[in-house]
PDB file of N, CA and C in Angstrom:
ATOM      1  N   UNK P 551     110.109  89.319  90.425  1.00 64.00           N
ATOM      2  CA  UNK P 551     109.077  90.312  90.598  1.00 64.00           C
ATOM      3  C   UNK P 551     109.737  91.663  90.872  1.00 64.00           C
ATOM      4  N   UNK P 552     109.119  92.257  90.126  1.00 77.00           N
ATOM      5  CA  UNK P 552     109.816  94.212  90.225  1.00 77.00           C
ATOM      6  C   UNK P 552     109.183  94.647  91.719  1.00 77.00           C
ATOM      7  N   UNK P 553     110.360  95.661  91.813  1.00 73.00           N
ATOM      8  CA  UNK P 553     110.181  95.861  93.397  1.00 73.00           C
ATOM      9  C   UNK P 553     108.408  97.089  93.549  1.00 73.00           C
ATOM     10  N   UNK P 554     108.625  97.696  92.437  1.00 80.00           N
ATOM     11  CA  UNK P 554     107.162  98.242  92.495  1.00 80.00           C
ATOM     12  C   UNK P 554     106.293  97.294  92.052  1.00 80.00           C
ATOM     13  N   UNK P 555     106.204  96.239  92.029  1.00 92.00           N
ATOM     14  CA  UNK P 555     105.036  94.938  91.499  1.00 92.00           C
ATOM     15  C   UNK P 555     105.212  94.694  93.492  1.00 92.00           C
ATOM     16  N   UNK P 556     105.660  94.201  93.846  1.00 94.00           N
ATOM     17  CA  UNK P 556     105.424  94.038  95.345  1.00 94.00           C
ATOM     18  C   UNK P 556     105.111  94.908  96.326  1.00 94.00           C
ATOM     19  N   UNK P 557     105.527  96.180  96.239  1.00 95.00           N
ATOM     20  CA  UNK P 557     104.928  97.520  96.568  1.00 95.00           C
ATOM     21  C   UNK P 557     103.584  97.510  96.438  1.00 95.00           C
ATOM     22  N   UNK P 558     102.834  97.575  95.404  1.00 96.00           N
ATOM     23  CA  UNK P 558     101.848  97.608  94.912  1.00 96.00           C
ATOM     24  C   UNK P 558     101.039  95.956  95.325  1.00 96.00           C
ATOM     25  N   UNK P 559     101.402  95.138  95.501  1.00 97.00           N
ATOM     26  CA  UNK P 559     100.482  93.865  95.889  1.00 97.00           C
ATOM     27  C   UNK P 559     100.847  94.394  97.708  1.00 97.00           C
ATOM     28  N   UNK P 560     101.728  94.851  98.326  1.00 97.00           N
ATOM     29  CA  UNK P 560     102.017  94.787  99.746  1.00 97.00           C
ATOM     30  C   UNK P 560     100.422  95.550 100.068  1.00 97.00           C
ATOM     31  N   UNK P 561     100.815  96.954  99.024  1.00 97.00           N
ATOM     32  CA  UNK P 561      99.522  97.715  99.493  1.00 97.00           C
ATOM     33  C   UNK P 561      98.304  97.213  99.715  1.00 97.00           C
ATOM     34  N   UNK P 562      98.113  96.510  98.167  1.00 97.00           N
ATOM     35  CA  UNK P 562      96.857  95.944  98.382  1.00 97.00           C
ATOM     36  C   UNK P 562      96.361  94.793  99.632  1.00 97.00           C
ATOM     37  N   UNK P 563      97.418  94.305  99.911  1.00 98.00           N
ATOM     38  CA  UNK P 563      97.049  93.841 101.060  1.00 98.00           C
ATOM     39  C   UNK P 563      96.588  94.623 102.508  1.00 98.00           C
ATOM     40  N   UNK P 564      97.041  95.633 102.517  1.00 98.00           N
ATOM     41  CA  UNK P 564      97.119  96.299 103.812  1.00 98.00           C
ATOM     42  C   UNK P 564      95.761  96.696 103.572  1.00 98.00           C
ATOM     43  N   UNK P 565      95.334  97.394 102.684  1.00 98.00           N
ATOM     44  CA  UNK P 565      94.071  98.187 102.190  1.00 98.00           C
ATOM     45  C   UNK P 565      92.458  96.629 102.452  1.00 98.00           C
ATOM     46  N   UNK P 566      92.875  95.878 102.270  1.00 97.00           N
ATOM     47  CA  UNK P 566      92.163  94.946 102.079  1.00 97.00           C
ATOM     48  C   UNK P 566      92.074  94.067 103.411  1.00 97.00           C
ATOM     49  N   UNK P 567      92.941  94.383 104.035  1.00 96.00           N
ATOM     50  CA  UNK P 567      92.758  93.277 105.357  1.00 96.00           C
ATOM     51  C   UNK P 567      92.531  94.227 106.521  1.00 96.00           C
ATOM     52  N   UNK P 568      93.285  94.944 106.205  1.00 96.00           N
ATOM     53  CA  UNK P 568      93.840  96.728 107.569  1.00 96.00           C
ATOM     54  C   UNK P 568      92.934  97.289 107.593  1.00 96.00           C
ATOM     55  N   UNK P 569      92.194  97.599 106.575  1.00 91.00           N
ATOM     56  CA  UNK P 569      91.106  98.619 105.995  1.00 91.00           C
ATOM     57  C   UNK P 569      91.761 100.238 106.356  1.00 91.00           C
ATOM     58  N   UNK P 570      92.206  99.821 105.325  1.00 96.00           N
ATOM     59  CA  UNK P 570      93.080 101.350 105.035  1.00 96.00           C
ATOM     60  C   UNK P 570      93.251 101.830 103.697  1.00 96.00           C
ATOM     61  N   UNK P 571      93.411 102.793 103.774  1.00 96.00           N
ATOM     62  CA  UNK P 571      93.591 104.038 102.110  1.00 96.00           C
ATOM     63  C   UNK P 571      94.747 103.662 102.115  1.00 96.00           C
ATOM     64  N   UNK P 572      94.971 103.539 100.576  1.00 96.00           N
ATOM     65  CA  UNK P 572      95.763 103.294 100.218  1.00 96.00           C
ATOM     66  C   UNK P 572      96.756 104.737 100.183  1.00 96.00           C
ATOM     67  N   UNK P 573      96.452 105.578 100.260  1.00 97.00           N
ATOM     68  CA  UNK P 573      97.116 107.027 100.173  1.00 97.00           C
ATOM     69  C   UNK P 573      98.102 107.204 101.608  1.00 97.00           C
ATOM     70  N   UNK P 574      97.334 106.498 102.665  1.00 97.00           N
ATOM     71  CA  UNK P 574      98.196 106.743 104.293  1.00 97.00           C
ATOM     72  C   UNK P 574      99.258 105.673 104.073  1.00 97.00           C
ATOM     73  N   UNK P 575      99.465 104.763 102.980  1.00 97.00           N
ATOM     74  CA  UNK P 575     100.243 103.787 103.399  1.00 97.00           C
ATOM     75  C   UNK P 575     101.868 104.379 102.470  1.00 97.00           C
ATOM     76  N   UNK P 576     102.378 105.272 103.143  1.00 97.00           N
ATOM     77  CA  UNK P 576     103.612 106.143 102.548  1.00 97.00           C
ATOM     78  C   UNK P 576     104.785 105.030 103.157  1.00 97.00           C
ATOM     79  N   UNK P 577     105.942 105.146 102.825  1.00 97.00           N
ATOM     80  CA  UNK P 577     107.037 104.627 103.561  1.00 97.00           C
ATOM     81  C   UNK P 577     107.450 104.570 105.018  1.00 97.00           C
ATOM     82  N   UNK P 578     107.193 105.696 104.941  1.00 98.00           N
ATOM     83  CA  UNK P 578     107.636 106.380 106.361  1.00 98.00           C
ATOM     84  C   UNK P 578     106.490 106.368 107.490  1.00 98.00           C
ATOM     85  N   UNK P 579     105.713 105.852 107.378  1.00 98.00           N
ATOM     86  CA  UNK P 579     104.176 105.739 107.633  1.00 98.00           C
ATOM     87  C   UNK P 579     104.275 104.634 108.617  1.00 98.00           C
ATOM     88  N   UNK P 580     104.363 105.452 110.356  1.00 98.00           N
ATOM     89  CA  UNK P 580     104.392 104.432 111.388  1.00 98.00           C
ATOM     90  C   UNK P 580     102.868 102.782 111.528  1.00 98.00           C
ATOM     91  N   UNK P 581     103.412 102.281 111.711  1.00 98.00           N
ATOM     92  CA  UNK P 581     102.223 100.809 111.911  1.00 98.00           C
ATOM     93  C   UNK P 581     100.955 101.751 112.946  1.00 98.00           C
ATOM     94  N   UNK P 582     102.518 101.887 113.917  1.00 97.00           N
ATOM     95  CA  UNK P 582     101.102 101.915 115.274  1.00 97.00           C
ATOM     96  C   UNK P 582     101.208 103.171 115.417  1.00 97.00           C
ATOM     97  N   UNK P 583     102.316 104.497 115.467  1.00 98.00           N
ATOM     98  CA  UNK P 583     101.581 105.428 115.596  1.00 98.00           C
ATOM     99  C   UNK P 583     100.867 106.221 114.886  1.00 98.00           C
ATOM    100  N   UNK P 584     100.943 105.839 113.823  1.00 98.00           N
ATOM    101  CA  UNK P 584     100.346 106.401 112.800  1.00 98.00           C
ATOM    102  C   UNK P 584      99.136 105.791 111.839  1.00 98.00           C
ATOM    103  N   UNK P 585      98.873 105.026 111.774  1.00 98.00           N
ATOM    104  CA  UNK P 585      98.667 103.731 111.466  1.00 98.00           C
ATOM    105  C   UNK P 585      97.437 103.388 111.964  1.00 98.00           C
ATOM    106  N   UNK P 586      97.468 103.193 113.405  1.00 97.00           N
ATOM    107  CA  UNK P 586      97.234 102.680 114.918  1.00 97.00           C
ATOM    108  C   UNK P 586      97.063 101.387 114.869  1.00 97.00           C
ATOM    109  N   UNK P 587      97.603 100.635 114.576  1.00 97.00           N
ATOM    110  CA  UNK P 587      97.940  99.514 114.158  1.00 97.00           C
ATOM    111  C   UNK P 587      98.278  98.563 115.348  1.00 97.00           C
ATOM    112  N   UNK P 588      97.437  97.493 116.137  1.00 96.00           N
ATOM    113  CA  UNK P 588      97.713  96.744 117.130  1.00 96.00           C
ATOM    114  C   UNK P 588      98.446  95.480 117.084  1.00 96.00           C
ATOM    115  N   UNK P 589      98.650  94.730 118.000  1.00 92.00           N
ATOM    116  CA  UNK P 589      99.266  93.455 117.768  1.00 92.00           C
ATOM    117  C   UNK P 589      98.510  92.277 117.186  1.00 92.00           C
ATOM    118  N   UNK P 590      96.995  92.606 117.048  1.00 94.00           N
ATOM    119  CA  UNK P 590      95.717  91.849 116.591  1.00 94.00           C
ATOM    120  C   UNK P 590      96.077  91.946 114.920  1.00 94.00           C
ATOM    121  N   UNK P 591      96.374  93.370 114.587  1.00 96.00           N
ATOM    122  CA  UNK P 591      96.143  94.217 112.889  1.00 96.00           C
ATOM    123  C   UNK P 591      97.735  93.377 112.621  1.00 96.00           C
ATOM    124  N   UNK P 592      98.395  93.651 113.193  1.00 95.00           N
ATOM    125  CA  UNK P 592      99.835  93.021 112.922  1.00 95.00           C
ATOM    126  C   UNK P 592     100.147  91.461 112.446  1.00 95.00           C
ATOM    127  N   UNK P 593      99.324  90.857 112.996  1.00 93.00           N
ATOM    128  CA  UNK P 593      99.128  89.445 113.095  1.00 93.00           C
ATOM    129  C   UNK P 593      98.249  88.847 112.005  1.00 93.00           C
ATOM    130  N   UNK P 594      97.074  89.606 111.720  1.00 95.00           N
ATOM    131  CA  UNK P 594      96.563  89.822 110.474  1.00 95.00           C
ATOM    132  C   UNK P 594      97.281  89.884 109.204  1.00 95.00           C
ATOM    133  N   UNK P 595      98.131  91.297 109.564  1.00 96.00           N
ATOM    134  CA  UNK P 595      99.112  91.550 108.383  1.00 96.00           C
ATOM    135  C   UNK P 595     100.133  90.486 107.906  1.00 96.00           C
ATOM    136  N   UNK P 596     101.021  90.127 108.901  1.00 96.00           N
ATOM    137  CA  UNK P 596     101.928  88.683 108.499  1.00 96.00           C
ATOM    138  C   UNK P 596     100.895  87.628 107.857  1.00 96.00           C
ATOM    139  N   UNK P 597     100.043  86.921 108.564  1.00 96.00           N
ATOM    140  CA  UNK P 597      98.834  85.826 108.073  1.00 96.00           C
ATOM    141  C   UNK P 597      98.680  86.261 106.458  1.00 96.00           C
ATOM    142  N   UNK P 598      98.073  87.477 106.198  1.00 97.00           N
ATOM    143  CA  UNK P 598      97.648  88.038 104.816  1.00 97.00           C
ATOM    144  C   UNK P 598      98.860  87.746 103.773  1.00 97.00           C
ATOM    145  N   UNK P 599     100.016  88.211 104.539  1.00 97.00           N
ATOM    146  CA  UNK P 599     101.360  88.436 103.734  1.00 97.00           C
ATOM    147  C   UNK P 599     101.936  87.207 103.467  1.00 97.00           C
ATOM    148  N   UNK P 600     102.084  86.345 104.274  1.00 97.00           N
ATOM    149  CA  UNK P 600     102.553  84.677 104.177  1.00 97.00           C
ATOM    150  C   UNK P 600     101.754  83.985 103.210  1.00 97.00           C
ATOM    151  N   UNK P 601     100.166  84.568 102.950  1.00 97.00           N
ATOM    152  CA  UNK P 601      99.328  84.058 101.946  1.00 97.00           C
ATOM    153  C   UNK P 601      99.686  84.397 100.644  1.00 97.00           C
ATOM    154  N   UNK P 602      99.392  85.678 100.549  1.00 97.00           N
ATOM    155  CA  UNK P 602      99.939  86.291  99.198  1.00 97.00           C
ATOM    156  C   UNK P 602     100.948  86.235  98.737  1.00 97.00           C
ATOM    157  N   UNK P 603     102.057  86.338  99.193  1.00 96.00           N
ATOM    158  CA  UNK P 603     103.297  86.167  98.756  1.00 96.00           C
ATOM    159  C   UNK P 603     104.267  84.619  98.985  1.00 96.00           C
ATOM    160  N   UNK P 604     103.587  83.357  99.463  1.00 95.00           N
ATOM    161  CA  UNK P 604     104.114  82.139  99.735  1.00 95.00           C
ATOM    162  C   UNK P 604     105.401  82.577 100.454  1.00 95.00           C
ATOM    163  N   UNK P 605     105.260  83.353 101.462  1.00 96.00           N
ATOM    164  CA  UNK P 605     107.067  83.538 102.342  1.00 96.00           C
ATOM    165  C   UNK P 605     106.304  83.019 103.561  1.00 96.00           C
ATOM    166  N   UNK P 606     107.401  82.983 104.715  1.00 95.00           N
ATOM    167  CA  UNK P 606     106.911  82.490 105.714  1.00 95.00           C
ATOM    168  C   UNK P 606     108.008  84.372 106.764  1.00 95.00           C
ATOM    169  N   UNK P 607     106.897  84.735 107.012  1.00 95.00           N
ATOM    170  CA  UNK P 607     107.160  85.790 108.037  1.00 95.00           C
ATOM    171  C   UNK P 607     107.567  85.414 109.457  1.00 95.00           C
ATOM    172  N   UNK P 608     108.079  85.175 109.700  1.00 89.00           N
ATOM    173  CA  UNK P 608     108.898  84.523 110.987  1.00 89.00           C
ATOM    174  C   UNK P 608     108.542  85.879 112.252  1.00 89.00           C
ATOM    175  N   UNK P 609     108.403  84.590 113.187  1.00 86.00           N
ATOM    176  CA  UNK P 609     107.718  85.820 114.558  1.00 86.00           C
ATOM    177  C   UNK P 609     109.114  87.009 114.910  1.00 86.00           C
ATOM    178  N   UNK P 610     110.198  86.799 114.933  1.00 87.00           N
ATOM    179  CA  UNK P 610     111.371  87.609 114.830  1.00 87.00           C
ATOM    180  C   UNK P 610     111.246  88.722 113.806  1.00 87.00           C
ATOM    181  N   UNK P 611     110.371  88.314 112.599  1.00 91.00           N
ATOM    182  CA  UNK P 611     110.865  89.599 111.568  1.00 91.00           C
ATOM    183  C   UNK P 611     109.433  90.317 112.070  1.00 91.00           C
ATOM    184  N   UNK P 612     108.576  89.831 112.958  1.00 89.00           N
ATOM    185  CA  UNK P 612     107.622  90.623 113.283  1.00 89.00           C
ATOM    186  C   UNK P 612     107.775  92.127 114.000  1.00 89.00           C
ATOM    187  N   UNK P 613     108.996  91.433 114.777  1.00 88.00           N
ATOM    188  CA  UNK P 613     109.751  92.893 115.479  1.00 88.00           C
ATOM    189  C   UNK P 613     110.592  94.086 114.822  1.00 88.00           C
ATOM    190  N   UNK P 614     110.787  93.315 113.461  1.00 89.00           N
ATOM    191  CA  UNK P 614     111.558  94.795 112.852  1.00 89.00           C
ATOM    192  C   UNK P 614     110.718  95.495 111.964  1.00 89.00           C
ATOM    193  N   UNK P 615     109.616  95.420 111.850  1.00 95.00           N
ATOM    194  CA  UNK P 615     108.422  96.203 110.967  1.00 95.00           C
ATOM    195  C   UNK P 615     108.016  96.971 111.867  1.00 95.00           C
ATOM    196  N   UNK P 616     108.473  98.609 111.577  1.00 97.00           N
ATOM    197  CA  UNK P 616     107.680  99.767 112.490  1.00 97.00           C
ATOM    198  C   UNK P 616     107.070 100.670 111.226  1.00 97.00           C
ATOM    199  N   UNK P 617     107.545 100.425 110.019  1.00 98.00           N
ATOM    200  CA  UNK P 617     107.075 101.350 109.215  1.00 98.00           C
ATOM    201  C   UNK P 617     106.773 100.754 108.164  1.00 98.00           C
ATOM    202  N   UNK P 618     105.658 101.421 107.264  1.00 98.00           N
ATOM    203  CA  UNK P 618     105.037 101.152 105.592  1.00 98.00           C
ATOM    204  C   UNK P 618     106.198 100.134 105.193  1.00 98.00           C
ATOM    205  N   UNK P 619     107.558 101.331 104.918  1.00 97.00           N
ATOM    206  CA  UNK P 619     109.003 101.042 104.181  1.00 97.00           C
ATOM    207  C   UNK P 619     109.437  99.833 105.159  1.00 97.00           C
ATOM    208  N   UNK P 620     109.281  99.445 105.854  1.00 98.00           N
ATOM    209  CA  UNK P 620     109.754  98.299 106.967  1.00 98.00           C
ATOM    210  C   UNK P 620     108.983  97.067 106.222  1.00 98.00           C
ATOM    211  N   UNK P 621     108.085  96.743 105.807  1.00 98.00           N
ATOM    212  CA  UNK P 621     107.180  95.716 105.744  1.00 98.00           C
ATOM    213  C   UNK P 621     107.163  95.615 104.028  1.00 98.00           C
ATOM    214  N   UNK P 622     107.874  96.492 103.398  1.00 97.00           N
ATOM    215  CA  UNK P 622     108.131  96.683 101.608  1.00 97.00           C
ATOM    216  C   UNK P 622     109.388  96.096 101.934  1.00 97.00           C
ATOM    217  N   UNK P 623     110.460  96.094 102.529  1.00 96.00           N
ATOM    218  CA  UNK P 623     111.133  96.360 102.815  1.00 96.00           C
ATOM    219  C   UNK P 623     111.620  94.582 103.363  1.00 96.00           C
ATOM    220  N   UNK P 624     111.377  93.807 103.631  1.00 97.00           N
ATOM    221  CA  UNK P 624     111.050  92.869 104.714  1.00 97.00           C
ATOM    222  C   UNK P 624     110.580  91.834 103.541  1.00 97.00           C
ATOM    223  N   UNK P 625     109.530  91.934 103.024  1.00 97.00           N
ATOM    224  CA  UNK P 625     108.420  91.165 101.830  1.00 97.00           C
ATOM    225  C   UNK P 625     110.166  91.040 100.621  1.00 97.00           C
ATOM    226  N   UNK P 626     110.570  91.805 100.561  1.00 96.00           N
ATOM    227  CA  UNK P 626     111.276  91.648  99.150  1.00 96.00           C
ATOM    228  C   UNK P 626     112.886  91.308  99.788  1.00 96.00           C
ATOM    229  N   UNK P 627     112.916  91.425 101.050  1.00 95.00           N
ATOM    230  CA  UNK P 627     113.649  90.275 101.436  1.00 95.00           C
ATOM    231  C   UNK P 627     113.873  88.989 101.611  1.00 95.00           C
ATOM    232  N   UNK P 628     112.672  89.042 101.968  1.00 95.00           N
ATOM    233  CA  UNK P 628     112.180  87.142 102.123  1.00 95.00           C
ATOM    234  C   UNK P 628     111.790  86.437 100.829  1.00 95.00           C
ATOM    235  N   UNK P 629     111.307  87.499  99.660  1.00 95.00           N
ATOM    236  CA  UNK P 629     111.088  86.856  98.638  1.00 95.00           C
ATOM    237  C   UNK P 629     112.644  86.898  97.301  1.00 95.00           C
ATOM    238  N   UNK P 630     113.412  87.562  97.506  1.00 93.00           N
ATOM    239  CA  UNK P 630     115.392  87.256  97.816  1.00 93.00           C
ATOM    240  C   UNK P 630     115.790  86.015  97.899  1.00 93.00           C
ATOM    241  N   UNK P 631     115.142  85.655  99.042  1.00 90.00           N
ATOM    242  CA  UNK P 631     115.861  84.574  99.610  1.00 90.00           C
ATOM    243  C   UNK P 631     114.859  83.070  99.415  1.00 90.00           C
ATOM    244  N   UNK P 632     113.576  83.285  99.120  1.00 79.00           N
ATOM    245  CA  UNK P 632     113.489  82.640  98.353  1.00 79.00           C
ATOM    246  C   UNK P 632     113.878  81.896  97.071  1.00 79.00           C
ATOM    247  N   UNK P 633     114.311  82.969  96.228  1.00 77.00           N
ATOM    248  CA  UNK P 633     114.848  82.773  95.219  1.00 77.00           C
ATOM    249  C   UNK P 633     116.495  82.175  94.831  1.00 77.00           C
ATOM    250  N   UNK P 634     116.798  82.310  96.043  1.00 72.00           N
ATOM    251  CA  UNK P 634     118.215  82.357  96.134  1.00 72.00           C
ATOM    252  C   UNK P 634     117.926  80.513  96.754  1.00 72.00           C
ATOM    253  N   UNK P 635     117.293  80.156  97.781  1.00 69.00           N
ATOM    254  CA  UNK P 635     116.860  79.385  97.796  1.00 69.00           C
ATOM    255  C   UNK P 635     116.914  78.055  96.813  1.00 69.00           C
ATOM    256  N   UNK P 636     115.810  78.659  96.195  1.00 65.00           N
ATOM    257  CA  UNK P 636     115.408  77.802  95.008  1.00 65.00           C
ATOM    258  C   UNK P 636     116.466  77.032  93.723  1.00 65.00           C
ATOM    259  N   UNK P 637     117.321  78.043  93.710  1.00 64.00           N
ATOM    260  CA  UNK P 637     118.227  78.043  92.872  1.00 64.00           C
ATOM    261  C   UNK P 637     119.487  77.130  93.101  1.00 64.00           C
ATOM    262  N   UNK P 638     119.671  76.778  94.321  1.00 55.00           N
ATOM    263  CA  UNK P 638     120.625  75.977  95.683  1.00 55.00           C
ATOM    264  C   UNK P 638     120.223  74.363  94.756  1.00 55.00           C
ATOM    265  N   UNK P 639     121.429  73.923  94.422  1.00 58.00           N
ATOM    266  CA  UNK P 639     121.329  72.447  94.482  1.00 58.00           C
ATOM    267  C   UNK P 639     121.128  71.876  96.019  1.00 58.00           C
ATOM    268  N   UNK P 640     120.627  70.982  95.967  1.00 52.00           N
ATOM    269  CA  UNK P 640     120.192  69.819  96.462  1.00 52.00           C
ATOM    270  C   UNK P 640     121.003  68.533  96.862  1.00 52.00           C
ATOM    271  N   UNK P 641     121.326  68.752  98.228  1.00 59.00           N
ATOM    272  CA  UNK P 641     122.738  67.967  98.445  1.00 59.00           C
ATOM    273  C   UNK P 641     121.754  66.080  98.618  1.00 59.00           C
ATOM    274  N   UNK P 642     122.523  65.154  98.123  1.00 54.00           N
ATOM    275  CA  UNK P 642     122.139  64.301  97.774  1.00 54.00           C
ATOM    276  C   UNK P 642     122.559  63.239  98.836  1.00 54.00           C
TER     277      UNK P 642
END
């Protein structure tokens, strides 16, 4: 998946669960101060994101998402390592 194909599904998630414009959701674009984004909206967001994208958001990577670019950023990591994953023989 192209990194603007996940960009573009991240958004739509945020817009759709967050209830947010899609226009505020820039890179640099704080969760909570900008955002205002709580630990309720946050929790939402992983749940939404673990759906859509079959990754599993781990409560640890919950702490390094402060920004838009943090959580683009994060999604196309885990879906990396998925792949990298997948590709792994299978010790017998």
């Amino acid at each position: 998946m192209e990194d603007v194909d996940i960009e573009e599904r991240v958004k739509a998630v945020m817009v759709a669960h967050l209830s947010l414009e899609e226009a505020q959701l820039l890179p640099q674009a704080s969760l909570v101060d900008q955002l205002y984004l709580d630990s309720l909206d946050l929790l939402d967001l992983v749940l939404a994101l673990n759906d859509a994208f079959g990754i599993d958001i781990g409560a640890k990577n919950v702490f390094e998402i402060k920004t838009v670019g943090d959580v683009y950023q994060l999604v196309r990591r885990l879906l990396a390592q998925d792949r990298v994953a997948s590709r792994e023989p299978v010790e017998k």
